[in-house]
Structure formats: structure tokens, C-alpha cells
Amino acid sequence: MFRICFLLCVLVQPVSASADVAGFVRVIDGDTFDVAGQRVRIFGIDAPEGKQTCETEQGTLWPCGAWVSAKVSDLYDGNGAVCSQVDLDRYGRIVARCSVDGRDVGEDLVSRGLAFAYRAYSMEYDLVEKGAAINDRGLHESRVQNPAAYRAERSRPPHPNCAIKGNISKNGRIYHMPGQHDYERTGINEASGERWFCTQLGARLAGWRKARR
């Protein structure tokens, strides 16, 4: 019944600048949704990457990135969302504030300790994150590397002349050259078999193929 009511409300509501994208949610990861088939990056928050690990107080590593994605899916997957666009990021994704049942998604995720305030872009959730940290909610029970620092670390070649990224994904072993479409967003996790290459020939001989774009 809710899905029908939400769909009817979306169809009959007037077009406005405050409701740029409206539809049902498919969770991609902790801070990224597909809403009505459009990729949406939640404004003002930053969640651990899917392959990111965290460390308990006892020094045990655990897959916090995958855990966050699963928790966010439990909360929002299949729900109706209304998103107001703030910007477009460098990957062409819509950056937006989203709400579900009138609840601010970004604030909710930061409050639960499933994401951090992305202070490089907004201080909107700064106090919300501090409240979650004080109460040891979610990720704040562990030692967590800042997601932006984690991405930067995985994107830094060991040598300036060895900057080809050998990524492993569901599509197989693919290498990305500097300047290609997905180069910047691709991280290298050597623990899972991904690696850096100095030449395309070296990458091909090792079993990687070049990204199509």
C-alpha cells in the first residue's frame, strides 16, 4: 500500500526545484543510492568504502565497509525517497539531500554512526557526528580510517612511473591508465590481488585487459 501511495504522490506532485529526483531506493553503498534509476550521492556525508576495513579496540580487523552497506540496505532499500539536487560530482553523479518519510537520510546515517560528516563540503552534520561519537554508535566503536584518506591512499602509486591501476572486479582483471574515465575512482587493494603496473605490456602479460574507456 505504501509503495502505491508513494508512487501516486510522486506522479501528481507539481514539479519543483526542491524535488529533483523521486522514486524507490536501491542502495549502492553507505552513501550512494540509485533513486528512480539515477545515481545519487548523499550530500554532506562520507561512508567507508565497500572494501574498507576497520579495527576493534583489541586490534582485530573487520569489514566495516561491507557492514555499513548492509545496514544501510536494511534501512532504506526499497523505500520511497525524495531528493533535492545540490550539485553534480566529477563522476556525473547527482549530489543531493534525500528524505524518506520526511526523515533526512544524511542526518540519520551520521546519527547512527554509519557515515561521517563530510566536512570538506559541508558542516551540516558536524554536531550530529559528534553526538554519535560520544555515544559510541556504529563505526565509532572502532578505529576507522577517514574514508577520504583511505581512497587517497589506495589511489597513490608506489612510483610515479608505475601508475597503471590493475583492478579486479566482477568484470575480471582490468587495468586503468591515467586519464581514463574510471581511473580516479579506482582504488588498489593489494591484499586482494590488485596491483600497480609500470607498462601496459606488463599488465597484459599478467592477465589484465585495458578498460574500454
JSON list of N, CA, C and O in Angstrom, two decimals, residues 39-81:
[
{"chain": "A", "resi": 39, "resn": "ARG", "atom": "N", "xyz": [21.76, 7.67, -10.33]},
{"chain": "A", "resi": 39, "resn": "ARG", "atom": "CA", "xyz": [22.76, 7.52, -9.27]},
{"chain": "A", "resi": 39, "resn": "ARG", "atom": "C", "xyz": [22.82, 8.81, -8.44]},
{"chain": "A", "resi": 39, "resn": "ARG", "atom": "O", "xyz": [23.02, 9.90, -8.97]},
{"chain": "A", "resi": 40, "resn": "VAL", "atom": "N", "xyz": [22.66, 8.66, -7.12]},
{"chain": "A", "resi": 40, "resn": "VAL", "atom": "CA", "xyz": [22.61, 9.80, -6.22]},
{"chain": "A", "resi": 40, "resn": "VAL", "atom": "C", "xyz": [23.63, 9.61, -5.10]},
{"chain": "A", "resi": 40, "resn": "VAL", "atom": "O", "xyz": [23.61, 8.60, -4.39]},
{"chain": "A", "resi": 41, "resn": "ARG", "atom": "N", "xyz": [24.50, 10.59, -4.95]},
{"chain": "A", "resi": 41, "resn": "ARG", "atom": "CA", "xyz": [25.46, 10.63, -3.84]},
{"chain": "A", "resi": 41, "resn": "ARG", "atom": "C", "xyz": [24.86, 11.53, -2.76]},
{"chain": "A", "resi": 41, "resn": "ARG", "atom": "O", "xyz": [24.51, 12.68, -3.03]},
{"chain": "A", "resi": 42, "resn": "ILE", "atom": "N", "xyz": [24.71, 10.99, -1.55]},
{"chain": "A", "resi": 42, "resn": "ILE", "atom": "CA", "xyz": [24.07, 11.75, -0.48]},
{"chain": "A", "resi": 42, "resn": "ILE", "atom": "C", "xyz": [24.97, 12.92, -0.06]},
{"chain": "A", "resi": 42, "resn": "ILE", "atom": "O", "xyz": [26.14, 12.72, 0.27]},
{"chain": "A", "resi": 43, "resn": "PHE", "atom": "N", "xyz": [24.42, 14.11, -0.06]},
{"chain": "A", "resi": 43, "resn": "PHE", "atom": "CA", "xyz": [25.18, 15.33, 0.25]},
{"chain": "A", "resi": 43, "resn": "PHE", "atom": "C", "xyz": [25.59, 15.38, 1.72]},
{"chain": "A", "resi": 43, "resn": "PHE", "atom": "O", "xyz": [24.82, 15.04, 2.62]},
{"chain": "A", "resi": 44, "resn": "GLY", "atom": "N", "xyz": [26.83, 15.82, 1.94]},
{"chain": "A", "resi": 44, "resn": "GLY", "atom": "CA", "xyz": [27.28, 16.15, 3.29]},
{"chain": "A", "resi": 44, "resn": "GLY", "atom": "C", "xyz": [27.75, 14.99, 4.14]},
{"chain": "A", "resi": 44, "resn": "GLY", "atom": "O", "xyz": [28.08, 15.19, 5.32]},
{"chain": "A", "resi": 45, "resn": "ILE", "atom": "N", "xyz": [27.79, 13.78, 3.58]},
{"chain": "A", "resi": 45, "resn": "ILE", "atom": "CA", "xyz": [28.24, 12.63, 4.37]},
{"chain": "A", "resi": 45, "resn": "ILE", "atom": "C", "xyz": [29.27, 11.82, 3.59]},
{"chain": "A", "resi": 45, "resn": "ILE", "atom": "O", "xyz": [29.37, 11.93, 2.37]},
{"chain": "A", "resi": 46, "resn": "ASP", "atom": "N", "xyz": [30.03, 11.01, 4.30]},
{"chain": "A", "resi": 46, "resn": "ASP", "atom": "CA", "xyz": [31.03, 10.14, 3.68]},
{"chain": "A", "resi": 46, "resn": "ASP", "atom": "C", "xyz": [31.06, 8.84, 4.47]},
{"chain": "A", "resi": 46, "resn": "ASP", "atom": "O", "xyz": [31.26, 8.85, 5.69]},
{"chain": "A", "resi": 47, "resn": "ALA", "atom": "N", "xyz": [30.84, 7.73, 3.79]},
{"chain": "A", "resi": 47, "resn": "ALA", "atom": "CA", "xyz": [30.82, 6.41, 4.43]},
{"chain": "A", "resi": 47, "resn": "ALA", "atom": "C", "xyz": [32.04, 5.60, 4.00]},
{"chain": "A", "resi": 47, "resn": "ALA", "atom": "O", "xyz": [32.63, 5.86, 2.95]},
{"chain": "A", "resi": 48, "resn": "PRO", "atom": "N", "xyz": [32.43, 4.60, 4.79]},
{"chain": "A", "resi": 48, "resn": "PRO", "atom": "CA", "xyz": [33.56, 3.75, 4.40]},
{"chain": "A", "resi": 48, "resn": "PRO", "atom": "C", "xyz": [33.32, 3.10, 3.04]},
{"chain": "A", "resi": 48, "resn": "PRO", "atom": "O", "xyz": [32.19, 2.81, 2.67]},
{"chain": "A", "resi": 49, "resn": "GLU", "atom": "N", "xyz": [34.39, 2.90, 2.31]},
{"chain": "A", "resi": 49, "resn": "GLU", "atom": "CA", "xyz": [34.31, 2.22, 1.02]},
{"chain": "A", "resi": 49, "resn": "GLU", "atom": "C", "xyz": [33.98, 0.74, 1.23]},
{"chain": "A", "resi": 49, "resn": "GLU", "atom": "O", "xyz": [34.24, 0.18, 2.31]},
{"chain": "A", "resi": 50, "resn": "GLY", "atom": "N", "xyz": [33.42, 0.12, 0.18]},
{"chain": "A", "resi": 50, "resn": "GLY", "atom": "CA", "xyz": [32.95, -1.26, 0.31]},
{"chain": "A", "resi": 50, "resn": "GLY", "atom": "C", "xyz": [34.01, -2.24, 0.78]},
{"chain": "A", "resi": 50, "resn": "GLY", "atom": "O", "xyz": [33.71, -3.17, 1.53]},
{"chain": "A", "resi": 51, "resn": "LYS", "atom": "N", "xyz": [35.26, -2.04, 0.37]},
{"chain": "A", "resi": 51, "resn": "LYS", "atom": "CA", "xyz": [36.33, -2.96, 0.75]},
{"chain": "A", "resi": 51, "resn": "LYS", "atom": "C", "xyz": [37.12, -2.49, 1.97]},
{"chain": "A", "resi": 51, "resn": "LYS", "atom": "O", "xyz": [38.09, -3.14, 2.39]},
{"chain": "A", "resi": 52, "resn": "GLN", "atom": "N", "xyz": [36.69, -1.39, 2.56]},
{"chain": "A", "resi": 52, "resn": "GLN", "atom": "CA", "xyz": [37.45, -0.83, 3.68]},
{"chain": "A", "resi": 52, "resn": "GLN", "atom": "C", "xyz": [37.28, -1.67, 4.94]},
{"chain": "A", "resi": 52, "resn": "GLN", "atom": "O", "xyz": [36.20, -2.20, 5.21]},
{"chain": "A", "resi": 53, "resn": "THR", "atom": "N", "xyz": [38.35, -1.79, 5.69]},
{"chain": "A", "resi": 53, "resn": "THR", "atom": "CA", "xyz": [38.30, -2.50, 6.97]},
{"chain": "A", "resi": 53, "resn": "THR", "atom": "C", "xyz": [38.53, -1.51, 8.11]},
{"chain": "A", "resi": 53, "resn": "THR", "atom": "O", "xyz": [39.13, -0.45, 7.92]},
{"chain": "A", "resi": 54, "resn": "CYS", "atom": "N", "xyz": [38.04, -1.88, 9.28]},
{"chain": "A", "resi": 54, "resn": "CYS", "atom": "CA", "xyz": [38.24, -1.10, 10.50]},
{"chain": "A", "resi": 54, "resn": "CYS", "atom": "C", "xyz": [38.89, -2.00, 11.54]},
{"chain": "A", "resi": 54, "resn": "CYS", "atom": "O", "xyz": [39.00, -3.21, 11.34]},
{"chain": "A", "resi": 55, "resn": "GLU", "atom": "N", "xyz": [39.29, -1.42, 12.66]},
{"chain": "A", "resi": 55, "resn": "GLU", "atom": "CA", "xyz": [40.00, -2.18, 13.68]},
{"chain": "A", "resi": 55, "resn": "GLU", "atom": "C", "xyz": [39.29, -2.03, 15.02]},
{"chain": "A", "resi": 55, "resn": "GLU", "atom": "O", "xyz": [38.94, -0.92, 15.44]},
{"chain": "A", "resi": 56, "resn": "THR", "atom": "N", "xyz": [39.04, -3.14, 15.69]},
{"chain": "A", "resi": 56, "resn": "THR", "atom": "CA", "xyz": [38.44, -3.11, 17.01]},
{"chain": "A", "resi": 56, "resn": "THR", "atom": "C", "xyz": [39.45, -2.61, 18.04]},
{"chain": "A", "resi": 56, "resn": "THR", "atom": "O", "xyz": [40.65, -2.50, 17.75]},
{"chain": "A", "resi": 57, "resn": "GLU", "atom": "N", "xyz": [38.98, -2.34, 19.26]},
{"chain": "A", "resi": 57, "resn": "GLU", "atom": "CA", "xyz": [39.88, -1.92, 20.33]},
{"chain": "A", "resi": 57, "resn": "GLU", "atom": "C", "xyz": [40.92, -3.00, 20.65]},
{"chain": "A", "resi": 57, "resn": "GLU", "atom": "O", "xyz": [42.00, -2.70, 21.16]},
{"chain": "A", "resi": 58, "resn": "GLN", "atom": "N", "xyz": [40.59, -4.25, 20.33]},
{"chain": "A", "resi": 58, "resn": "GLN", "atom": "CA", "xyz": [41.50, -5.37, 20.58]},
{"chain": "A", "resi": 58, "resn": "GLN", "atom": "C", "xyz": [42.47, -5.60, 19.42]},
{"chain": "A", "resi": 58, "resn": "GLN", "atom": "O", "xyz": [43.30, -6.50, 19.46]},
{"chain": "A", "resi": 59, "resn": "GLY", "atom": "N", "xyz": [42.35, -4.78, 18.37]},
{"chain": "A", "resi": 59, "resn": "GLY", "atom": "CA", "xyz": [43.27, -4.88, 17.24]},
{"chain": "A", "resi": 59, "resn": "GLY", "atom": "C", "xyz": [42.83, -5.82, 16.14]},
{"chain": "A", "resi": 59, "resn": "GLY", "atom": "O", "xyz": [43.61, -6.13, 15.23]},
{"chain": "A", "resi": 60, "resn": "THR", "atom": "N", "xyz": [41.59, -6.28, 16.16]},
{"chain": "A", "resi": 60, "resn": "THR", "atom": "CA", "xyz": [41.08, -7.19, 15.13]},
{"chain": "A", "resi": 60, "resn": "THR", "atom": "C", "xyz": [40.47, -6.40, 13.97]},
{"chain": "A", "resi": 60, "resn": "THR", "atom": "O", "xyz": [39.66, -5.49, 14.19]},
{"chain": "A", "resi": 61, "resn": "LEU", "atom": "N", "xyz": [40.87, -6.74, 12.76]},
{"chain": "A", "resi": 61, "resn": "LEU", "atom": "CA", "xyz": [40.32, -6.09, 11.58]},
{"chain": "A", "resi": 61, "resn": "LEU", "atom": "C", "xyz": [38.96, -6.70, 11.23]},
{"chain": "A", "resi": 61, "resn": "LEU", "atom": "O", "xyz": [38.78, -7.91, 11.35]},
{"chain": "A", "resi": 62, "resn": "TRP", "atom": "N", "xyz": [38.03, -5.88, 10.80]},
{"chain": "A", "resi": 62, "resn": "TRP", "atom": "CA", "xyz": [36.72, -6.38, 10.39]},
{"chain": "A", "resi": 62, "resn": "TRP", "atom": "C", "xyz": [36.21, -5.56, 9.21]},
{"chain": "A", "resi": 62, "resn": "TRP", "atom": "O", "xyz": [36.60, -4.40, 9.02]},
{"chain": "A", "resi": 63, "resn": "PRO", "atom": "N", "xyz": [35.35, -6.14, 8.35]},
{"chain": "A", "resi": 63, "resn": "PRO", "atom": "CA", "xyz": [34.94, -5.49, 7.09]},
{"chain": "A", "resi": 63, "resn": "PRO", "atom": "C", "xyz": [33.85, -4.44, 7.32]},
{"chain": "A", "resi": 63, "resn": "PRO", "atom": "O", "xyz": [32.69, -4.63, 6.99]},
{"chain": "A", "resi": 64, "resn": "CYS", "atom": "N", "xyz": [34.25, -3.29, 7.84]},
{"chain": "A", "resi": 64, "resn": "CYS", "atom": "CA", "xyz": [33.27, -2.27, 8.19]},
{"chain": "A", "resi": 64, "resn": "CYS", "atom": "C", "xyz": [32.57, -1.66, 6.97]},
{"chain": "A", "resi": 64, "resn": "CYS", "atom": "O", "xyz": [31.41, -1.25, 7.06]},
{"chain": "A", "resi": 65, "resn": "GLY", "atom": "N", "xyz": [33.26, -1.60, 5.82]},
{"chain": "A", "resi": 65, "resn": "GLY", "atom": "CA", "xyz": [32.62, -1.05, 4.63]},
{"chain": "A", "resi": 65, "resn": "GLY", "atom": "C", "xyz": [31.45, -1.89, 4.17]},
{"chain": "A", "resi": 65, "resn": "GLY", "atom": "O", "xyz": [30.36, -1.37, 3.89]},
{"chain": "A", "resi": 66, "resn": "ALA", "atom": "N", "xyz": [31.63, -3.20, 4.12]},
{"chain": "A", "resi": 66, "resn": "ALA", "atom": "CA", "xyz": [30.55, -4.10, 3.73]},
{"chain": "A", "resi": 66, "resn": "ALA", "atom": "C", "xyz": [29.45, -4.09, 4.78]},
{"chain": "A", "resi": 66, "resn": "ALA", "atom": "O", "xyz": [28.25, -4.17, 4.44]},
{"chain": "A", "resi": 67, "resn": "TRP", "atom": "N", "xyz": [29.82, -3.98, 6.06]},
{"chain": "A", "resi": 67, "resn": "TRP", "atom": "CA", "xyz": [28.83, -3.93, 7.14]},
{"chain": "A", "resi": 67, "resn": "TRP", "atom": "C", "xyz": [27.94, -2.70, 7.01]},
{"chain": "A", "resi": 67, "resn": "TRP", "atom": "O", "xyz": [26.71, -2.79, 7.14]},
{"chain": "A", "resi": 68, "resn": "VAL", "atom": "N", "xyz": [28.55, -1.55, 6.73]},
{"chain": "A", "resi": 68, "resn": "VAL", "atom": "CA", "xyz": [27.77, -0.33, 6.56]},
{"chain": "A", "resi": 68, "resn": "VAL", "atom": "C", "xyz": [26.80, -0.46, 5.39]},
{"chain": "A", "resi": 68, "resn": "VAL", "atom": "O", "xyz": [25.62, -0.10, 5.50]},
{"chain": "A", "resi": 69, "resn": "SER", "atom": "N", "xyz": [27.29, -0.96, 4.26]},
{"chain": "A", "resi": 69, "resn": "SER", "atom": "CA", "xyz": [26.42, -1.12, 3.09]},
{"chain": "A", "resi": 69, "resn": "SER", "atom": "C", "xyz": [25.21, -2.00, 3.41]},
{"chain": "A", "resi": 69, "resn": "SER", "atom": "O", "xyz": [24.08, -1.70, 3.01]},
{"chain": "A", "resi": 70, "resn": "ALA", "atom": "N", "xyz": [25.44, -3.08, 4.16]},
{"chain": "A", "resi": 70, "resn": "ALA", "atom": "CA", "xyz": [24.35, -3.98, 4.53]},
{"chain": "A", "resi": 70, "resn": "ALA", "atom": "C", "xyz": [23.36, -3.29, 5.47]},
{"chain": "A", "resi": 70, "resn": "ALA", "atom": "O", "xyz": [22.13, -3.44, 5.32]},
{"chain": "A", "resi": 71, "resn": "LYS", "atom": "N", "xyz": [23.86, -2.54, 6.43]},
{"chain": "A", "resi": 71, "resn": "LYS", "atom": "CA", "xyz": [22.99, -1.83, 7.37]},
{"chain": "A", "resi": 71, "resn": "LYS", "atom": "C", "xyz": [22.14, -0.78, 6.66]},
{"chain": "A", "resi": 71, "resn": "LYS", "atom": "O", "xyz": [20.93, -0.64, 6.93]},
{"chain": "A", "resi": 72, "resn": "VAL", "atom": "N", "xyz": [22.77, -0.04, 5.75]},
{"chain": "A", "resi": 72, "resn": "VAL", "atom": "CA", "xyz": [22.03, 1.00, 5.02]},
{"chain": "A", "resi": 72, "resn": "VAL", "atom": "C", "xyz": [20.98, 0.36, 4.11]},
{"chain": "A", "resi": 72, "resn": "VAL", "atom": "O", "xyz": [19.87, 0.88, 3.96]},
{"chain": "A", "resi": 73, "resn": "SER", "atom": "N", "xyz": [21.32, -0.78, 3.52]},
{"chain": "A", "resi": 73, "resn": "SER", "atom": "CA", "xyz": [20.34, -1.50, 2.70]},
{"chain": "A", "resi": 73, "resn": "SER", "atom": "C", "xyz": [19.14, -1.92, 3.54]},
{"chain": "A", "resi": 73, "resn": "SER", "atom": "O", "xyz": [17.99, -1.78, 3.10]},
{"chain": "A", "resi": 74, "resn": "ASP", "atom": "N", "xyz": [19.39, -2.42, 4.75]},
{"chain": "A", "resi": 74, "resn": "ASP", "atom": "CA", "xyz": [18.29, -2.81, 5.63]},
{"chain": "A", "resi": 74, "resn": "ASP", "atom": "C", "xyz": [17.39, -1.62, 5.95]},
{"chain": "A", "resi": 74, "resn": "ASP", "atom": "O", "xyz": [16.17, -1.77, 6.06]},
{"chain": "A", "resi": 75, "resn": "LEU", "atom": "N", "xyz": [17.99, -0.45, 6.09]},
{"chain": "A", "resi": 75, "resn": "LEU", "atom": "CA", "xyz": [17.23, 0.74, 6.46]},
{"chain": "A", "resi": 75, "resn": "LEU", "atom": "C", "xyz": [16.44, 1.32, 5.30]},
{"chain": "A", "resi": 75, "resn": "LEU", "atom": "O", "xyz": [15.28, 1.75, 5.47]},
{"chain": "A", "resi": 76, "resn": "TYR", "atom": "N", "xyz": [17.04, 1.36, 4.10]},
{"chain": "A", "resi": 76, "resn": "TYR", "atom": "CA", "xyz": [16.47, 2.18, 3.03]},
{"chain": "A", "resi": 76, "resn": "TYR", "atom": "C", "xyz": [16.15, 1.48, 1.72]},
{"chain": "A", "resi": 76, "resn": "TYR", "atom": "O", "xyz": [15.40, 2.03, 0.91]},
{"chain": "A", "resi": 77, "resn": "ASP", "atom": "N", "xyz": [16.69, 0.31, 1.49]},
{"chain": "A", "resi": 77, "resn": "ASP", "atom": "CA", "xyz": [16.45, -0.33, 0.20]},
{"chain": "A", "resi": 77, "resn": "ASP", "atom": "C", "xyz": [14.95, -0.58, -0.02]},
{"chain": "A", "resi": 77, "resn": "ASP", "atom": "O", "xyz": [14.27, -1.14, 0.84]},
{"chain": "A", "resi": 78, "resn": "GLY", "atom": "N", "xyz": [14.44, -0.13, -1.15]},
{"chain": "A", "resi": 78, "resn": "GLY", "atom": "CA", "xyz": [13.04, -0.33, -1.49]},
{"chain": "A", "resi": 78, "resn": "GLY", "atom": "C", "xyz": [12.11, 0.74, -0.98]},
{"chain": "A", "resi": 78, "resn": "GLY", "atom": "O", "xyz": [10.91, 0.74, -1.31]},
{"chain": "A", "resi": 79, "resn": "ASN", "atom": "N", "xyz": [12.61, 1.68, -0.19]},
{"chain": "A", "resi": 79, "resn": "ASN", "atom": "CA", "xyz": [11.79, 2.77, 0.31]},
{"chain": "A", "resi": 79, "resn": "ASN", "atom": "C", "xyz": [11.66, 3.88, -0.73]},
{"chain": "A", "resi": 79, "resn": "ASN", "atom": "O", "xyz": [12.52, 4.06, -1.59]},
{"chain": "A", "resi": 80, "resn": "GLY", "atom": "N", "xyz": [10.60, 4.67, -0.61]},
{"chain": "A", "resi": 80, "resn": "GLY", "atom": "CA", "xyz": [10.42, 5.82, -1.48]},
{"chain": "A", "resi": 80, "resn": "GLY", "atom": "C", "xyz": [11.19, 7.01, -0.94]},
{"chain": "A", "resi": 80, "resn": "GLY", "atom": "O", "xyz": [11.10, 7.33, 0.24]},
{"chain": "A", "resi": 81, "resn": "ALA", "atom": "N", "xyz": [11.98, 7.65, -1.80]},
{"chain": "A", "resi": 81, "resn": "ALA", "atom": "CA", "xyz": [12.79, 8.80, -1.39]},
{"chain": "A", "resi": 81, "resn": "ALA", "atom": "C", "xyz": [12.52, 10.00, -2.29]},
{"chain": "A", "resi": 81, "resn": "ALA", "atom": "O", "xyz": [12.18, 9.84, -3.47]}
]
